[in-house]
Amino acid sequence: MSVNVYLINEENGMEIPLGGEGKYTLGRGPLVKITDKRVSRNHAILSVDDKGNVKLCPKHTNPFFHSSSVSGQFVTLERNIWHTLKDKDKISFLPNDLIYTIKIKLDKDNDTNDRFSDSSLISAVEKKDETTKSEFEENKTDKTSSEDLSKPVSKTLSEDDISSSISQSLDN
């Protein structure tokens, strides 16, 4: 499973990708793109583990604020204490200013399986698989001898054969 965390600036909608598992220093500077001098360069640390758990630890004397996606009310976070954040929670570097929404994206299967999450695509693949099986059954013969199987098969394909084969594959 992989995880990616983003901060979405509530003022302009800009999505800032933080990345996956690791610790990130949040504050004034290029990562979060904050220039306000009231925000420390090391205002807080955001920690992301491999299971998608996100925690925040305020580090500066200026307070840091959190609003859960459930309550909607900002509360001041205690300094040097780890606080758990959830997807769609909001954090604020200043009272009612510099507000960001937390976006947590979990990819349970890092493989190609997430490309096949659409049920219509899955049913189309299953339908194509059934068609291929029935065509195979129709073309299967018992005429093949073991002698025929031992002979090497060689066929040179022209560019037209290859192009035609690719076109047919893409059309299906």
mmCIF file of C-alpha atoms in Angstrom:
data_model
loop_
_atom_site.group_PDB
_atom_site.id
_atom_site.type_symbol
_atom_site.label_atom_id
_atom_site.label_comp_id
_atom_site.label_asym_id
_atom_site.label_seq_id
_atom_site.Cartn_x
_atom_site.Cartn_y
_atom_site.Cartn_z
ATOM 1 C CA MET A 1 0.000 0.000 0.000
ATOM 2 C CA SER A 2 1.263 3.444 -0.794
ATOM 3 C CA VAL A 3 0.091 6.765 0.547
ATOM 4 C CA ASN A 4 0.333 10.318 -0.756
ATOM 5 C CA VAL A 5 -0.534 13.424 1.225
ATOM 6 C CA TYR A 6 -1.470 16.797 -0.207
ATOM 7 C CA LEU A 7 -2.179 20.216 1.295
ATOM 8 C CA ILE A 8 -4.855 22.218 -0.493
ATOM 9 C CA ASN A 9 -4.644 25.980 0.024
ATOM 10 C CA GLU A 10 -8.173 27.129 0.900
ATOM 11 C CA GLU A 11 -7.545 30.649 -0.404
ATOM 12 C CA ASN A 12 -6.488 29.794 -3.955
ATOM 13 C CA GLY A 13 -7.209 26.043 -4.306
ATOM 14 C CA MET A 14 -3.584 25.215 -5.068
ATOM 15 C CA GLU A 15 -2.783 21.570 -4.305
ATOM 16 C CA ILE A 16 0.648 21.010 -2.791
ATOM 17 C CA PRO A 17 1.906 17.415 -3.019
ATOM 18 C CA LEU A 18 3.927 16.506 0.053
ATOM 19 C CA GLY A 19 4.592 12.903 -0.896
ATOM 20 C CA GLY A 20 4.355 9.586 0.850
ATOM 21 C CA GLU A 21 5.817 8.053 3.953
ATOM 22 C CA GLY A 22 8.147 10.380 5.864
ATOM 23 C CA LYS A 23 8.370 13.580 7.892
ATOM 24 C CA TYR A 24 7.796 17.025 6.444
ATOM 25 C CA THR A 25 8.638 20.388 8.000
ATOM 26 C CA LEU A 26 5.757 22.801 7.481
ATOM 27 C CA GLY A 27 6.206 26.533 7.702
ATOM 28 C CA ARG A 28 7.335 29.619 5.873
ATOM 29 C CA GLY A 29 9.254 28.727 2.747
ATOM 30 C CA PRO A 30 9.066 27.047 -0.644
ATOM 31 C CA LEU A 31 7.314 23.788 0.341
ATOM 32 C CA VAL A 32 4.032 25.296 1.536
ATOM 33 C CA LYS A 33 4.705 28.626 -0.202
ATOM 34 C CA ILE A 34 4.065 30.781 2.866
ATOM 35 C CA THR A 35 5.839 34.141 3.072
ATOM 36 C CA ASP A 36 4.139 35.606 6.174
ATOM 37 C CA LYS A 37 6.816 36.399 8.799
ATOM 38 C CA ARG A 38 4.424 35.409 11.614
ATOM 39 C CA VAL A 39 4.904 31.804 10.497
ATOM 40 C CA SER A 40 8.115 30.092 11.510
ATOM 41 C CA ARG A 41 10.194 28.147 8.995
ATOM 42 C CA ASN A 42 9.766 25.188 11.358
ATOM 43 C CA HIS A 43 6.181 25.803 12.440
ATOM 44 C CA ALA A 44 5.188 22.119 12.581
ATOM 45 C CA ILE A 45 6.218 18.621 11.544
ATOM 46 C CA LEU A 46 3.852 16.425 9.582
ATOM 47 C CA SER A 47 4.502 12.686 9.785
ATOM 48 C CA VAL A 48 3.074 10.096 7.376
ATOM 49 C CA ASP A 49 3.453 6.355 7.930
ATOM 50 C CA ASP A 50 3.111 3.543 5.391
ATOM 51 C CA LYS A 51 -0.463 2.783 6.536
ATOM 52 C CA GLY A 52 -1.692 6.296 5.790
ATOM 53 C CA ASN A 53 -1.678 7.583 9.354
ATOM 54 C CA VAL A 54 -0.952 11.309 9.371
ATOM 55 C CA LYS A 55 0.155 13.170 12.488
ATOM 56 C CA LEU A 56 1.125 16.762 13.120
ATOM 57 C CA CYS A 57 3.362 18.163 15.853
ATOM 58 C CA PRO A 58 3.411 21.978 16.294
ATOM 59 C CA LYS A 59 6.942 23.200 17.065
ATOM 60 C CA HIS A 60 6.765 26.986 17.258
ATOM 61 C CA THR A 61 5.584 29.225 20.095
ATOM 62 C CA ASN A 62 2.981 30.729 17.745
ATOM 63 C CA PRO A 63 -0.035 28.426 17.885
ATOM 64 C CA PHE A 64 -1.133 25.999 15.178
ATOM 65 C CA PHE A 65 -4.814 25.240 14.565
ATOM 66 C CA HIS A 66 -6.793 22.171 13.527
ATOM 67 C CA SER A 67 -10.384 21.616 12.457
ATOM 68 C CA SER A 68 -11.644 18.078 12.017
ATOM 69 C CA SER A 69 -13.817 17.361 9.015
ATOM 70 C CA VAL A 70 -16.520 16.337 11.518
ATOM 71 C CA SER A 71 -16.626 19.274 13.949
ATOM 72 C CA GLY A 72 -15.681 22.134 11.635
ATOM 73 C CA GLN A 73 -14.396 24.169 14.603
ATOM 74 C CA PHE A 74 -10.742 25.205 14.804
ATOM 75 C CA VAL A 75 -8.927 24.336 18.019
ATOM 76 C CA THR A 76 -5.441 25.322 19.110
ATOM 77 C CA LEU A 77 -3.010 22.398 19.078
ATOM 78 C CA GLU A 78 -0.614 21.891 21.942
ATOM 79 C CA ARG A 79 3.007 22.491 21.120
ATOM 80 C CA ASN A 80 5.347 19.436 20.918
ATOM 81 C CA ILE A 81 2.397 16.988 21.063
ATOM 82 C CA TRP A 82 1.536 14.708 18.125
ATOM 83 C CA HIS A 83 -2.024 15.142 16.848
ATOM 84 C CA THR A 84 -3.731 12.728 14.423
ATOM 85 C CA LEU A 85 -5.113 14.188 11.201
ATOM 86 C CA LYS A 86 -7.688 12.623 8.899
ATOM 87 C CA ASP A 87 -8.554 13.150 5.262
ATOM 88 C CA LYS A 88 -10.420 16.473 4.734
ATOM 89 C CA ASP A 89 -9.299 17.906 8.089
ATOM 90 C CA LYS A 90 -8.148 21.521 7.981
ATOM 91 C CA ILE A 91 -5.019 23.034 9.486
ATOM 92 C CA SER A 92 -4.231 26.698 9.953
ATOM 93 C CA PHE A 93 -0.897 28.399 10.558
ATOM 94 C CA LEU A 94 -2.586 31.570 11.871
ATOM 95 C CA PRO A 95 -6.014 32.242 13.404
ATOM 96 C CA ASN A 96 -8.489 32.167 10.475
ATOM 97 C CA ASP A 97 -5.674 32.575 7.951
ATOM 98 C CA LEU A 98 -3.351 30.342 5.913
ATOM 99 C CA ILE A 99 -5.822 27.455 6.015
ATOM 100 C CA TYR A 100 -5.053 24.173 4.255
ATOM 101 C CA THR A 101 -7.148 21.044 3.785
ATOM 102 C CA ILE A 102 -5.432 17.680 4.259
ATOM 103 C CA LYS A 103 -5.908 15.234 1.394
ATOM 104 C CA ILE A 104 -4.802 11.652 2.029
ATOM 105 C CA LYS A 105 -4.759 9.306 -0.949
ATOM 106 C CA LEU A 106 -4.262 5.611 -0.252
ATOM 107 C CA ASP A 107 -3.369 3.230 -3.051
ATOM 108 C CA LYS A 108 -4.068 -0.199 -1.586
ATOM 109 C CA ASP A 109 -2.783 -1.922 -4.695
ATOM 110 C CA ASN A 110 0.222 -0.296 -6.257
ATOM 111 C CA ASP A 111 -0.076 -2.671 -9.206
ATOM 112 C CA THR A 112 -2.185 -2.296 -12.318
ATOM 113 C CA ASN A 113 -5.336 -3.386 -10.447
ATOM 114 C CA ASP A 114 -6.474 0.170 -9.750
ATOM 115 C CA ARG A 115 -6.697 0.770 -13.505
ATOM 116 C CA PHE A 116 -9.428 -1.890 -13.597
ATOM 117 C CA SER A 117 -11.643 -0.540 -10.849
ATOM 118 C CA ASP A 118 -14.420 0.467 -13.261
ATOM 119 C CA SER A 119 -16.956 -2.382 -13.340
ATOM 120 C CA SER A 120 -17.822 -1.744 -17.010
ATOM 121 C CA LEU A 121 -14.187 -2.194 -17.967
ATOM 122 C CA ILE A 122 -13.977 -5.409 -15.948
ATOM 123 C CA SER A 123 -17.124 -6.814 -17.575
ATOM 124 C CA ALA A 124 -15.794 -5.878 -21.036
ATOM 125 C CA VAL A 125 -12.558 -7.748 -20.291
ATOM 126 C CA GLU A 126 -14.527 -10.748 -18.993
ATOM 127 C CA LYS A 127 -16.763 -10.689 -22.098
ATOM 128 C CA LYS A 128 -13.714 -10.570 -24.385
ATOM 129 C CA ASP A 129 -12.179 -13.455 -22.426
ATOM 130 C CA GLU A 130 -15.352 -15.561 -22.902
ATOM 131 C CA THR A 131 -15.368 -14.803 -26.660
ATOM 132 C CA THR A 132 -11.736 -15.868 -26.929
ATOM 133 C CA LYS A 133 -12.471 -19.122 -25.061
ATOM 134 C CA SER A 134 -15.404 -19.988 -27.355
ATOM 135 C CA GLU A 135 -13.357 -19.203 -30.490
ATOM 136 C CA PHE A 136 -10.600 -21.451 -29.158
ATOM 137 C CA GLU A 137 -13.049 -24.285 -28.533
ATOM 138 C CA GLU A 138 -14.463 -23.981 -32.082
ATOM 139 C CA ASN A 139 -11.015 -24.057 -33.691
ATOM 140 C CA LYS A 140 -9.619 -26.864 -31.578
ATOM 141 C CA THR A 141 -9.021 -30.071 -33.500
ATOM 142 C CA ASP A 142 -7.795 -33.539 -32.627
ATOM 143 C CA LYS A 143 -5.835 -33.888 -35.883
ATOM 144 C CA THR A 144 -2.550 -32.714 -34.411
ATOM 145 C CA SER A 145 -0.061 -35.509 -33.932
ATOM 146 C CA SER A 146 2.966 -35.444 -31.712
ATOM 147 C CA GLU A 147 5.037 -35.525 -34.891
ATOM 148 C CA ASP A 148 3.508 -32.184 -36.013
ATOM 149 C CA LEU A 149 4.329 -30.611 -32.669
ATOM 150 C CA SER A 150 8.005 -31.433 -32.901
ATOM 151 C CA LYS A 151 8.477 -29.547 -36.187
ATOM 152 C CA PRO A 152 9.623 -25.961 -35.834
ATOM 153 C CA VAL A 153 7.187 -23.361 -37.049
ATOM 154 C CA SER A 154 8.598 -20.455 -38.960
ATOM 155 C CA LYS A 155 6.761 -17.575 -40.555
ATOM 156 C CA THR A 156 8.104 -14.217 -41.580
ATOM 157 C CA LEU A 157 5.663 -11.377 -41.057
ATOM 158 C CA SER A 158 5.584 -8.418 -43.386
ATOM 159 C CA GLU A 159 5.118 -4.862 -42.170
ATOM 160 C CA ASP A 160 1.527 -5.013 -43.492
ATOM 161 C CA ASP A 161 0.846 -8.163 -41.423
ATOM 162 C CA ILE A 162 2.169 -6.467 -38.289
ATOM 163 C CA SER A 163 0.227 -3.244 -38.914
ATOM 164 C CA SER A 164 -2.953 -5.208 -39.590
ATOM 165 C CA SER A 165 -2.475 -7.255 -36.406
ATOM 166 C CA ILE A 166 -1.928 -4.135 -34.301
ATOM 167 C CA SER A 167 -4.999 -2.444 -35.828
ATOM 168 C CA GLN A 168 -7.151 -5.480 -35.099
ATOM 169 C CA SER A 169 -5.923 -5.599 -31.503
ATOM 170 C CA LEU A 170 -6.698 -1.928 -30.973
ATOM 171 C CA ASP A 171 -10.159 -2.285 -32.569
ATOM 172 C CA ASN A 172 -11.050 -5.155 -30.206
#
